[in-house]
Coordinates of C-alpha atoms and ligand atoms in Angstrom, one line a residue:
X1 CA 282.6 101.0 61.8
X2 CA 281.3 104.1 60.8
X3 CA 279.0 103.1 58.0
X4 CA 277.0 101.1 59.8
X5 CA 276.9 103.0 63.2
X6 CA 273.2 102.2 64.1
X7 CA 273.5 99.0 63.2
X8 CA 272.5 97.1 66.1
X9 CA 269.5 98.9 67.2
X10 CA 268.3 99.0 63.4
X11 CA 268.9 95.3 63.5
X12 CA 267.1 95.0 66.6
X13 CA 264.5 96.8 65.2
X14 CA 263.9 95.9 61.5
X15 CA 263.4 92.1 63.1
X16 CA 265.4 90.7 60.1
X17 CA 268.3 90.6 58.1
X18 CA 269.4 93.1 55.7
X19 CA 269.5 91.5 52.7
X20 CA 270.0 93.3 49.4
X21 CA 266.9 94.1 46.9
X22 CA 267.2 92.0 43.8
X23 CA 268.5 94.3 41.3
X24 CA 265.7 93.3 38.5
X25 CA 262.7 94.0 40.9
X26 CA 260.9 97.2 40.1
X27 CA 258.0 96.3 42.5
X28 CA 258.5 97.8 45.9
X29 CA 261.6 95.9 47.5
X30 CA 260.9 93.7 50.5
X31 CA 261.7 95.6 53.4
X32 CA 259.6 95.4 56.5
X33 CA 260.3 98.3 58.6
X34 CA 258.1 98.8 61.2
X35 CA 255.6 101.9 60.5
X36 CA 255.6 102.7 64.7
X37 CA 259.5 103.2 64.3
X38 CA 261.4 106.3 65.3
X39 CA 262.2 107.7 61.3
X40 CA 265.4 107.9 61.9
X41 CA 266.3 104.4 62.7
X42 CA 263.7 103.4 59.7
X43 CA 266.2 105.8 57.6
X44 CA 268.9 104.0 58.9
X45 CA 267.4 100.6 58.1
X46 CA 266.5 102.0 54.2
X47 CA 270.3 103.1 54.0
X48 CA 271.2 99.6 54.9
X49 CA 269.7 98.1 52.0
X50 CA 270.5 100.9 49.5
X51 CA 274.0 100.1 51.1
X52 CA 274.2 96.6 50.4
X53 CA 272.0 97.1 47.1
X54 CA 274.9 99.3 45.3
X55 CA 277.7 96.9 46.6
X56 CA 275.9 94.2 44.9
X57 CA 275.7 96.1 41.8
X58 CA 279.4 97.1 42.1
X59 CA 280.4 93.4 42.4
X60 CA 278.1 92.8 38.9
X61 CA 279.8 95.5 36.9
X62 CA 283.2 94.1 38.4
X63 CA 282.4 91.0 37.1
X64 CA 281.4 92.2 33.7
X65 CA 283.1 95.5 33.3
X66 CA 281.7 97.9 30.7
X67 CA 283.3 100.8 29.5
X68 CA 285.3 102.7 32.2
X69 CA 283.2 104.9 33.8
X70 CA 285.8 106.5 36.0
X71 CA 283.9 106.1 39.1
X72 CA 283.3 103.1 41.7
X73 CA 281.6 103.0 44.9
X74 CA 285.1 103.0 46.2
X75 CA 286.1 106.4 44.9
X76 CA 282.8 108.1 45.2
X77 CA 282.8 111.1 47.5
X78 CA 280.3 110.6 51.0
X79 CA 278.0 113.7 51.8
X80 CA 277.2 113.1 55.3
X81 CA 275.0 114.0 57.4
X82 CA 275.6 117.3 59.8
X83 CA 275.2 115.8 62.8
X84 CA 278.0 113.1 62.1
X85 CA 280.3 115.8 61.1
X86 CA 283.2 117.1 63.5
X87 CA 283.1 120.4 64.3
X88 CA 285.8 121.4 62.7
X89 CA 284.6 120.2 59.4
X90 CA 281.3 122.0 60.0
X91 CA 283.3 125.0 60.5
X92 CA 285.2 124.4 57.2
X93 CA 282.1 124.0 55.9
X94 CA 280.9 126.9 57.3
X95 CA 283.8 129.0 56.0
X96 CA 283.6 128.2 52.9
X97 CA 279.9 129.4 52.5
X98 CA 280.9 132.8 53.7
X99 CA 283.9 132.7 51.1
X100 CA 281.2 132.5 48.9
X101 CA 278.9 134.8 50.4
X102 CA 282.0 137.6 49.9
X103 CA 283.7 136.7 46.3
X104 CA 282.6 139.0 43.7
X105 CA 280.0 137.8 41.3
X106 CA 280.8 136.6 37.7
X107 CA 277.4 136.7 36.4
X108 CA 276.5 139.2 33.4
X109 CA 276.1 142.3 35.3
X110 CA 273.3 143.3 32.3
X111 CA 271.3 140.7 33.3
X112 CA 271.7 140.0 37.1
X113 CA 272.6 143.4 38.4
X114 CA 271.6 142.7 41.9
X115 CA 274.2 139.8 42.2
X116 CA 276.8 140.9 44.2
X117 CA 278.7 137.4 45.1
X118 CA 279.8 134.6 44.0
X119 CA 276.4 133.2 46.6
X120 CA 274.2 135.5 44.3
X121 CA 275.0 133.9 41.1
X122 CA 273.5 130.7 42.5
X123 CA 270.4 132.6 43.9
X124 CA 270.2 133.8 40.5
X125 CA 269.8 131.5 38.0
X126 CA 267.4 129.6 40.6
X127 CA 265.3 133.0 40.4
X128 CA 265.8 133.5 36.9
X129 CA 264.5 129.5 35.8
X130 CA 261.7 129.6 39.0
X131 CA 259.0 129.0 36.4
X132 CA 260.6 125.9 34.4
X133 CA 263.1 124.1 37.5
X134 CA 259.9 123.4 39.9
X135 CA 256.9 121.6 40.1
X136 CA 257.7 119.4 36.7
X137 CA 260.3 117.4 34.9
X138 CA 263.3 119.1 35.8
X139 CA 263.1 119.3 39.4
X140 CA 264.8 116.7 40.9
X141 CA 267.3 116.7 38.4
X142 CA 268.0 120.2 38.1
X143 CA 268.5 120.7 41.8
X144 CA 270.4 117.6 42.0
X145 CA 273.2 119.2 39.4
X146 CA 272.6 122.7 41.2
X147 CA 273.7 120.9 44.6
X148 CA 276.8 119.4 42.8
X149 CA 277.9 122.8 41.2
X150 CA 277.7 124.4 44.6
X151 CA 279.9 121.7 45.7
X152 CA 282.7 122.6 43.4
X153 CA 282.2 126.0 43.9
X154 CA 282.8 125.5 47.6
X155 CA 285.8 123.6 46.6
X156 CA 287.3 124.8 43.7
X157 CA 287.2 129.1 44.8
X158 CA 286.9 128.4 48.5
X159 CA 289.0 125.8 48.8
X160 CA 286.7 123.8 50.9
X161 CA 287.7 120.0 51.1
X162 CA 284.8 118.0 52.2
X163 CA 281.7 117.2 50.8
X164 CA 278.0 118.9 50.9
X165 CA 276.4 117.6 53.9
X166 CA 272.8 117.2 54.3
X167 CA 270.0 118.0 56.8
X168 CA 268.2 114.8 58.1
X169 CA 265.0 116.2 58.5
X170 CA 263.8 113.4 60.6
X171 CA 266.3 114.2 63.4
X172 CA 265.1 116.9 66.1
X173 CA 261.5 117.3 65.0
X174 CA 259.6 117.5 68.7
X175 CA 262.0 121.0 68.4
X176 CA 264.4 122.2 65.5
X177 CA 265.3 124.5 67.5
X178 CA 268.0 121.6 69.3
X179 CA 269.0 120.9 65.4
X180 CA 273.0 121.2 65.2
X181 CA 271.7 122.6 61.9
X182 CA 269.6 125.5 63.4
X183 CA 271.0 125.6 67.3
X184 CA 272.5 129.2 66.6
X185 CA 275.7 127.5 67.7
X186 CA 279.3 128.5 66.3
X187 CA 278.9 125.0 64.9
X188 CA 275.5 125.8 63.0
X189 CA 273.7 126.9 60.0
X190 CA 272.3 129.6 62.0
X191 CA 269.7 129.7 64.7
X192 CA 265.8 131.3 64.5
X193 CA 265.3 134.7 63.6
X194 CA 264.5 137.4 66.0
X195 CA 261.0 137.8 67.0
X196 CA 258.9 139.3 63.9
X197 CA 255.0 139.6 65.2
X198 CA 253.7 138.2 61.8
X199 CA 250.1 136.2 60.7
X200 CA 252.5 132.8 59.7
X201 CA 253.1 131.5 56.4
X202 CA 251.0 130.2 53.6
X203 CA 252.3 127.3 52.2
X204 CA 252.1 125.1 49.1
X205 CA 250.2 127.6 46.4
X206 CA 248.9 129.3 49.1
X207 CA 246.8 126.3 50.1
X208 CA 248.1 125.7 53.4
X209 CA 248.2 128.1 56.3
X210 CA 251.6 127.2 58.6
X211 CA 251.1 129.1 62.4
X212 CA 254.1 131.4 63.0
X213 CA 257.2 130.2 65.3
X214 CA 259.4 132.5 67.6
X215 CA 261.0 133.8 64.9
X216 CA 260.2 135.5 61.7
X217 CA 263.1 138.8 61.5
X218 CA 266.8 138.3 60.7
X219 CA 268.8 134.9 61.6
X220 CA 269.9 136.2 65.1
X221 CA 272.2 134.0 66.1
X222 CA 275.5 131.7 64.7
X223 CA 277.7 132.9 61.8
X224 CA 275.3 133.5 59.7
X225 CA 274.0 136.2 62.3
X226 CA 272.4 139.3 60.0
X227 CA 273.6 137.4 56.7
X228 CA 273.1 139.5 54.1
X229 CA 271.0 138.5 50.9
X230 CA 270.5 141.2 47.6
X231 CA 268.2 139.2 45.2
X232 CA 264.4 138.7 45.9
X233 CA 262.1 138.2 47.8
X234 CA 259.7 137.9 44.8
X235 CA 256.9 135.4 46.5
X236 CA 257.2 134.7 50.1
X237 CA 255.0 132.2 51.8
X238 CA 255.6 133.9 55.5
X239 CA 254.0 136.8 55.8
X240 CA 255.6 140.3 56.7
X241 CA 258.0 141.3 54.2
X242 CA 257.8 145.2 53.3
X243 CA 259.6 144.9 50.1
X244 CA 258.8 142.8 47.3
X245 CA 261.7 142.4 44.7
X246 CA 260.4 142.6 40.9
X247 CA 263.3 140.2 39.5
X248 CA 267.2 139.9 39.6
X249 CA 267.4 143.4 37.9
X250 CA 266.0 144.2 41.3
X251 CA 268.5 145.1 44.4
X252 CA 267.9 144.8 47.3
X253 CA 270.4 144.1 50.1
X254 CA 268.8 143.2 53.8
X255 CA 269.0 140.4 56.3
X256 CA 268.4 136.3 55.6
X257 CA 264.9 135.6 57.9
X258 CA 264.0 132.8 59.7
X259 CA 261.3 131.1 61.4
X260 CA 261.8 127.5 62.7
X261 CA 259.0 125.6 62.8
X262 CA 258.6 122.2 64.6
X263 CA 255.2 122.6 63.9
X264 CA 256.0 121.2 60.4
X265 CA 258.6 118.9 61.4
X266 CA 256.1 117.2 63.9
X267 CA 253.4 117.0 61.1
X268 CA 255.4 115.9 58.1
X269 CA 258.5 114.7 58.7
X270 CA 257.3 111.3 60.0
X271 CA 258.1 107.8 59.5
X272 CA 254.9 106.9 57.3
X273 CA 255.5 109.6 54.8
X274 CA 259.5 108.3 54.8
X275 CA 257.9 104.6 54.2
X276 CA 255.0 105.8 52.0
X277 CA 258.1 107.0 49.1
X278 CA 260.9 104.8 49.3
X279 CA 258.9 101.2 50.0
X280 CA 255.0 102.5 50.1
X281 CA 252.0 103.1 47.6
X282 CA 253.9 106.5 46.6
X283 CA 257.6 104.7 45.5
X284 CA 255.8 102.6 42.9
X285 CA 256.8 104.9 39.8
X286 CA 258.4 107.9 39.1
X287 CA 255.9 109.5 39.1
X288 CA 254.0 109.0 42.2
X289 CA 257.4 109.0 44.0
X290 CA 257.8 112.3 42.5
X291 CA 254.1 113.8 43.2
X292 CA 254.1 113.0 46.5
X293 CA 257.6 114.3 47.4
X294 CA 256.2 117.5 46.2
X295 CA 252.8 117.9 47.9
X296 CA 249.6 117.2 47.2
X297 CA 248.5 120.9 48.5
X298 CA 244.9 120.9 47.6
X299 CA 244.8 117.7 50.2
X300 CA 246.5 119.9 52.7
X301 CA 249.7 117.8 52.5
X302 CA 253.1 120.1 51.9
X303 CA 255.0 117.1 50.9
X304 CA 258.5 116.4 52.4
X305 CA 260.3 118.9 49.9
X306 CA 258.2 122.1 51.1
X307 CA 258.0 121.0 54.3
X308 CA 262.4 121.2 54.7
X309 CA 261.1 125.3 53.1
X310 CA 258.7 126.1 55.5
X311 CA 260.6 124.6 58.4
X312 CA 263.2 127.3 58.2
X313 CA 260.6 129.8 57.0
X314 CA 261.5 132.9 56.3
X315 CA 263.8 133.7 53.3
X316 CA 263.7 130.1 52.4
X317 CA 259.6 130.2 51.9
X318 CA 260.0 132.1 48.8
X319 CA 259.9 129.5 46.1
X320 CA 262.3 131.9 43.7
X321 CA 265.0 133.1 45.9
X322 CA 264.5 130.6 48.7
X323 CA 268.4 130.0 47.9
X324 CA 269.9 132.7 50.0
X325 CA 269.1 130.8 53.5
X326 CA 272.4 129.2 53.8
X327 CA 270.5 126.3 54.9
X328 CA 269.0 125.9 51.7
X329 CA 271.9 123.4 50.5
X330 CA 271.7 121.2 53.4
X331 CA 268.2 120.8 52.8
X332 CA 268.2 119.6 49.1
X333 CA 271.1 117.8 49.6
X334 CA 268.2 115.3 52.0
X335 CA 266.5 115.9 49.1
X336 CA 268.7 114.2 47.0
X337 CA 269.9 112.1 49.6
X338 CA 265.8 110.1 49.3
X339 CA 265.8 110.2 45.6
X340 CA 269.2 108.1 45.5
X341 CA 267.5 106.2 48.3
X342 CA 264.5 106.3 46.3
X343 CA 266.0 105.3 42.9
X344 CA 268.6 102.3 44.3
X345 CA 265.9 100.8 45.6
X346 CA 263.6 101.2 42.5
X347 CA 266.4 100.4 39.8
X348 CA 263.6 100.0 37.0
X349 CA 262.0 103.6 37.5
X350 CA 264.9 105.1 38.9
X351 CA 265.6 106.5 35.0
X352 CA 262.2 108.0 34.3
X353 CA 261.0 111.4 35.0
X354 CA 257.8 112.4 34.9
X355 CA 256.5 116.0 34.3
X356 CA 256.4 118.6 31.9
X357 CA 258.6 121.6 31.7
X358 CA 256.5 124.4 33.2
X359 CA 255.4 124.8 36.9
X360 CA 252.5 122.6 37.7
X361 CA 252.1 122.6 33.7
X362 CA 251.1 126.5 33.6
X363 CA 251.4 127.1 30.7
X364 CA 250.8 124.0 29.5
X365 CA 254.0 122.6 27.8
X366 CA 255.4 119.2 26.1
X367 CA 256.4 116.2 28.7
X368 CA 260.1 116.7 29.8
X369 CA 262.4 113.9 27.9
X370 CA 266.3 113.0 29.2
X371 CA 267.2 114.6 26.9
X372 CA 266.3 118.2 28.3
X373 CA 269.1 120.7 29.4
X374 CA 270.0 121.6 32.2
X375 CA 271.1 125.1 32.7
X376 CA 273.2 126.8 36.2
X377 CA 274.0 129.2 34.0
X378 CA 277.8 130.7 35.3
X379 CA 278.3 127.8 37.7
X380 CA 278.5 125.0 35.8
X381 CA 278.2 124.1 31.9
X382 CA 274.7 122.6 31.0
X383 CA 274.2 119.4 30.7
X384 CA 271.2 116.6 30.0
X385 CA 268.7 115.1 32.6
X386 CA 270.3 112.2 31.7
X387 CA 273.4 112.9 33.2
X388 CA 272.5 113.3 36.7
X389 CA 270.1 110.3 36.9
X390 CA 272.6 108.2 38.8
X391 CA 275.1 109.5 40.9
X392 CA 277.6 107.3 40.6
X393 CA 277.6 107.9 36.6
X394 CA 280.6 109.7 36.6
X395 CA 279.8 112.2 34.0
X396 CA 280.6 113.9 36.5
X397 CA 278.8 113.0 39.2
X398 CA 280.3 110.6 41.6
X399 CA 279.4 110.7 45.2
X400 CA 277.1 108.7 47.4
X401 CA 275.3 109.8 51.1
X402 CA 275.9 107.9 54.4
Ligands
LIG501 C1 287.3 105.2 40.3 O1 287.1 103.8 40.1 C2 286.8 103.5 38.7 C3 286.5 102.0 38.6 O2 287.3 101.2 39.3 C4 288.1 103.8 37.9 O3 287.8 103.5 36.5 C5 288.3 105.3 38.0 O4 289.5 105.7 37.4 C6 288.5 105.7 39.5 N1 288.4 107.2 39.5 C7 289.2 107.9 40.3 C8 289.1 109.4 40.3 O5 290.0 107.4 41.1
LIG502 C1 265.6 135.4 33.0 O1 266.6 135.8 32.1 C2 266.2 136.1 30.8 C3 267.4 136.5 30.0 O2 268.3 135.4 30.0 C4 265.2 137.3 30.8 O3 264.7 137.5 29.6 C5 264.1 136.9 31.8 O4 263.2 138.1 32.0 C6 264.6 136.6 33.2 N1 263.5 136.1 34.0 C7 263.5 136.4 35.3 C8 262.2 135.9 36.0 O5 264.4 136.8 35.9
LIG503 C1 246.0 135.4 59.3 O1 246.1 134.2 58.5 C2 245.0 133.4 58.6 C3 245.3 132.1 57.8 O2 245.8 132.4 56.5 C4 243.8 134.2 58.0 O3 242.6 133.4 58.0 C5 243.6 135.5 58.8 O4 242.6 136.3 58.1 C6 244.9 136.3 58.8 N1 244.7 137.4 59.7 C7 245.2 138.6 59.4 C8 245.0 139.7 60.4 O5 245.8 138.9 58.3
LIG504 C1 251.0 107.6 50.2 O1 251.1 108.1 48.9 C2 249.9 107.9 48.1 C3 250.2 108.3 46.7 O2 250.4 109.7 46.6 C4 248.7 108.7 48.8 O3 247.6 108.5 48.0 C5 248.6 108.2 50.2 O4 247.6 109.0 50.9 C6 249.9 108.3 51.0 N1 249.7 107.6 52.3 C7 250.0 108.2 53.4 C8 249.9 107.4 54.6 O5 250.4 109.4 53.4
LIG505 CU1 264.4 125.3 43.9

C-alpha cells in the first residue's frame, strides 16, 4: 500500500510498534526513534504516528460529530512528496508553473509595476509584506495560506489537477545535485546554475558565511533553463548580484540563479535537528518549535527553514523575492509538511503562535494574536491566523502530506 511504503524497514528500525500519541498529551509523544537513523526513514517513522494519530482523531469526531466541517481525512487532498510522484505528474506540475510564469498579472499596476505574470503577483505581495510575514507571528501561518493560494492558482487558471508537492529535504543530502528536484532533468525543478566565480553567501542576518557551490549564474539546465524573474533582488545572501532592485516599483527582468549546496544539506538537514523539533527539547512549545525552525544565527545554526533558502542559493537567498526560484514552493510546502507533523503530534500547542508582528521584533511591535490577518493580497481573500492552524479545518484548508 502506498501510504505505508517504508513500512517494514521503519518497523525494523523504530524497534517497536507504531502506536498512536494520546490525543490529550502535550508533553513530547513517546516515540523512540533512533538518533543514528538515516532522516528519512526517522521521517517516515514520525509520519507513521502523525498517520495513525489523525485517524484516531477522525474516529473521535465520528463518534461525536460536531458541526460539519466539510472536510475528513477521507476527502483531504495528499501533497506528496516529488520523488513519489510519476513523471508525468511532475510534468503537469511543471506545466502549470510556466502557465503561471506566462499569464498576465492582475495585480494594481500602480503599485506593483514590475509584475508582469500571474508568478509576479505572488513574488509580490511576499516582497511587499517582507518586514511583517518573517521572523515573527505570522510566519508559519502566512506561508502556510501563501502555499495553498498558489495551489489554487495552479489549479484554478492553469488547470493543473494534482496537489503541491514538497521537497524532502532530508533525501539526497551527501549531493543535491542527484535531487529529482534539482537533477536538471526534464522531470525537475531545474538543475544548478552555471558557473558564477562568486565569494559564497552570507546567511541568516548576515551571521553565517555558506562556501560557494558550482553554481551561482542562471539555472542552466531543465525547464526552468534561463527562467525569467522581474521583481527584486532587494537583499541577497549570495554574493555577486550587479543590480539591486529598490522595491516592486522596481523592474527588472533577468535570469532565476542557483547555487546548490550540499554543503548545507550535509550540515543541517540531519536526523538530530528532525528529532530535536518534532519529539526533542525544541517541539515542547510553540515557541521553541518555532525558534528553532528559524535559526538561532548568532549560534551559527541557519535552522531547517533557511537552510531549504541557502541550499538552492541564488535567487532564493534573498529573503524578499526569494519566491521567483520555482523551487521555492516545494520547499515551504516541507516546511509545512513538519509543522503539521509538528502540530499532530503536539495537539495542545499546536494552536499557539508565538511572536510579534515585525521581523525579529524590529520595530518592536504587540505579540501576534489568532486573530491577525492574513493578507496574499490578489491571490486569495485575507483571512485570520486562525484559519490555517489545522489543515484539515476546512475553512478552506483541507489537505494532508504523505
Ligand atoms: C468531506 O467529509 C466531510 C465529513 O465526512 C463531509 O462533511 C464533507 O461534505 C466532505 N467534503 C467533500 C468535499 O466531499
Ligand atoms: C507595500 O505596499 C504599500 C502600499 O500598499 C506601500 O506603501 C509600501 O511602500 C510597499 N512596500 C514595499 C516594501 O514594497
Ligand atoms: C569572502 O567572504 C568571506 C566570508 O564572508 C570574507 O571573510 C572575505 O573577506 C570575503 N572575500 C572577499 C574577497 O570579498
Ligand atoms: C535543540 O533545540 C534546543 C532549543 O532550541 C537547543 O537549545 C538545542 O541546542 C538543540 N539541540 C540540538 C542537538 O540541536
Ligand atoms: Cu517568505
Amino acid at each position: 500500500m502506498r501510504l505505508f511504503h517504508a513500512v517494514s524497514a521503519v518497523q525494523l528500525l523504530a524497534g517497536c510498534l507504531v502506536t498512536a500519541v494520546p490525543l490529550d498529551s502535550s508533553s513530547t509523544p513517546d516515540i523512540d526513534i533512533d538518533p543514528a537513523a538515516n532522516p528519512i526513514d526517522a521521517l517516515a517513522v514520525l509520519q507513521q504516528h502523525v498517520y495513525a494519530t489523525l485517524e484516531q482523531s477522525d474516529a473521535v469526531e465520528k463518534r461525536s460529530p460536531k458541526a460539519p466541517k466539510g472536510c475528513s481525512l477521507a476527502n483531504a487532498s495528499i501533497r506528496q512528496d516529488w520523488e513519489h510522484l510519476s513523471k508525468a505528474d511532475r510534468k503537469a506540475y511543471i506545466k502549470a508553473v510556466q502557465c503561471l510564469r506566462t499569464l498576465p498579472s492582475k495585480s494594481d499596476k500602480s503599485w506593483a509595476p514590475a509584475a508582469r505574470t500571474r508568478y509576479d503577483d505572488f513574488v509580490a505581495i511576499h516582497v511587499n509584506l517582507t518586514q511583517s510575514i518573517h521572523g515573527n507571528g505570522l510566519f508559519l501561518t502566512w506561508h502556510r495560506y501563501f502555499v495553498w493560494a498558489y495551489e489554487q492558482a495552479l489549479r484554478q487558471e492553469c488547470g493543473y489537477k494534482g496537489y503541491q508537492p514538497y521537497w524532502n529535504w532530508f533525501s539526497h543530502t551527501d549531493d543535491i545535485h542527484k535531487s529529482p528536484v534539482f537533477d536538471g532533468s526534464d522531470t525537475s525543478m531545474g538543475g544548478d546554475g552555471e558557473f558564477f566565480a562568486h565569494n559564497g553567501s552570507l546567511g541568516g542576518a548576515k551571521l553565517i558565511a555558506i562556501p560557494s557551490g558550482n553554481g551561482g549564474g542562471c539555472i542552466k539546465s531543465g525547464p526552468f533553463k534561463n527562467t525569467q524573474a522581474n521583481i527584486g533582488p532587494m537583499s541577497p545572501g549570495m554574493q555577486g548580484f550587479d543590480h539591486l532592485a529598490v522595491d516592486i516599483t522596481d523592474y527588472n527582468p533577468r535570469c532565476v540563479r542557483r547555487d546548490l549546496s550540499s554543503y548545507i544539506t550535509k550540515k543541517w538537514f540531519t536526523t538530530a535537528n528532525l528529532l530535536n523539533v518534532t519529539v526533542g527539547a525544541a517541539s515542547k512549545t510553540h515557541r521553541l518549535f518555532w525558534t528553532e525552525v528559524q535559526g538561532r544565527y548568532p549560534d551559527g545554526f541557519l535552522g531547517l527553514h533557511t537552510s531549504g533558502h541557502y541550499t538552492m542559493g541564488g535567487d532564493a537567498t534573498d529573503l524578499y523575492s526569494s519566491v521567483n526560484d520555482p523551487a521555492f514552493w516545494l520547499h515551504h510546502a516541507m516546511l509545512d509538511r513538519i509543522y503539521w507533523i509538528w502540530q499532530t503530534l503536539h495537539p495542545l500547542e499546536a494552536n499557539k503562535i508565538a511572536g510579534t508582528l515585525t521581523l525579529q521584533n524590529k520595530p518592536p511591535s504587540r505579540d501576534a494574536t489568532i486573530d491577525d490577518l492574513l493578507d496574499l493580497g490578489v491571490n486569495a481573500k485575507t483571512m485570520k491566523i486562525r484559519d490555517m492552524l489545522n489543515t484539515l479545518g476546512g475553512t478552506p484548508l483541507c489537505y494532508i502530506y504523505l
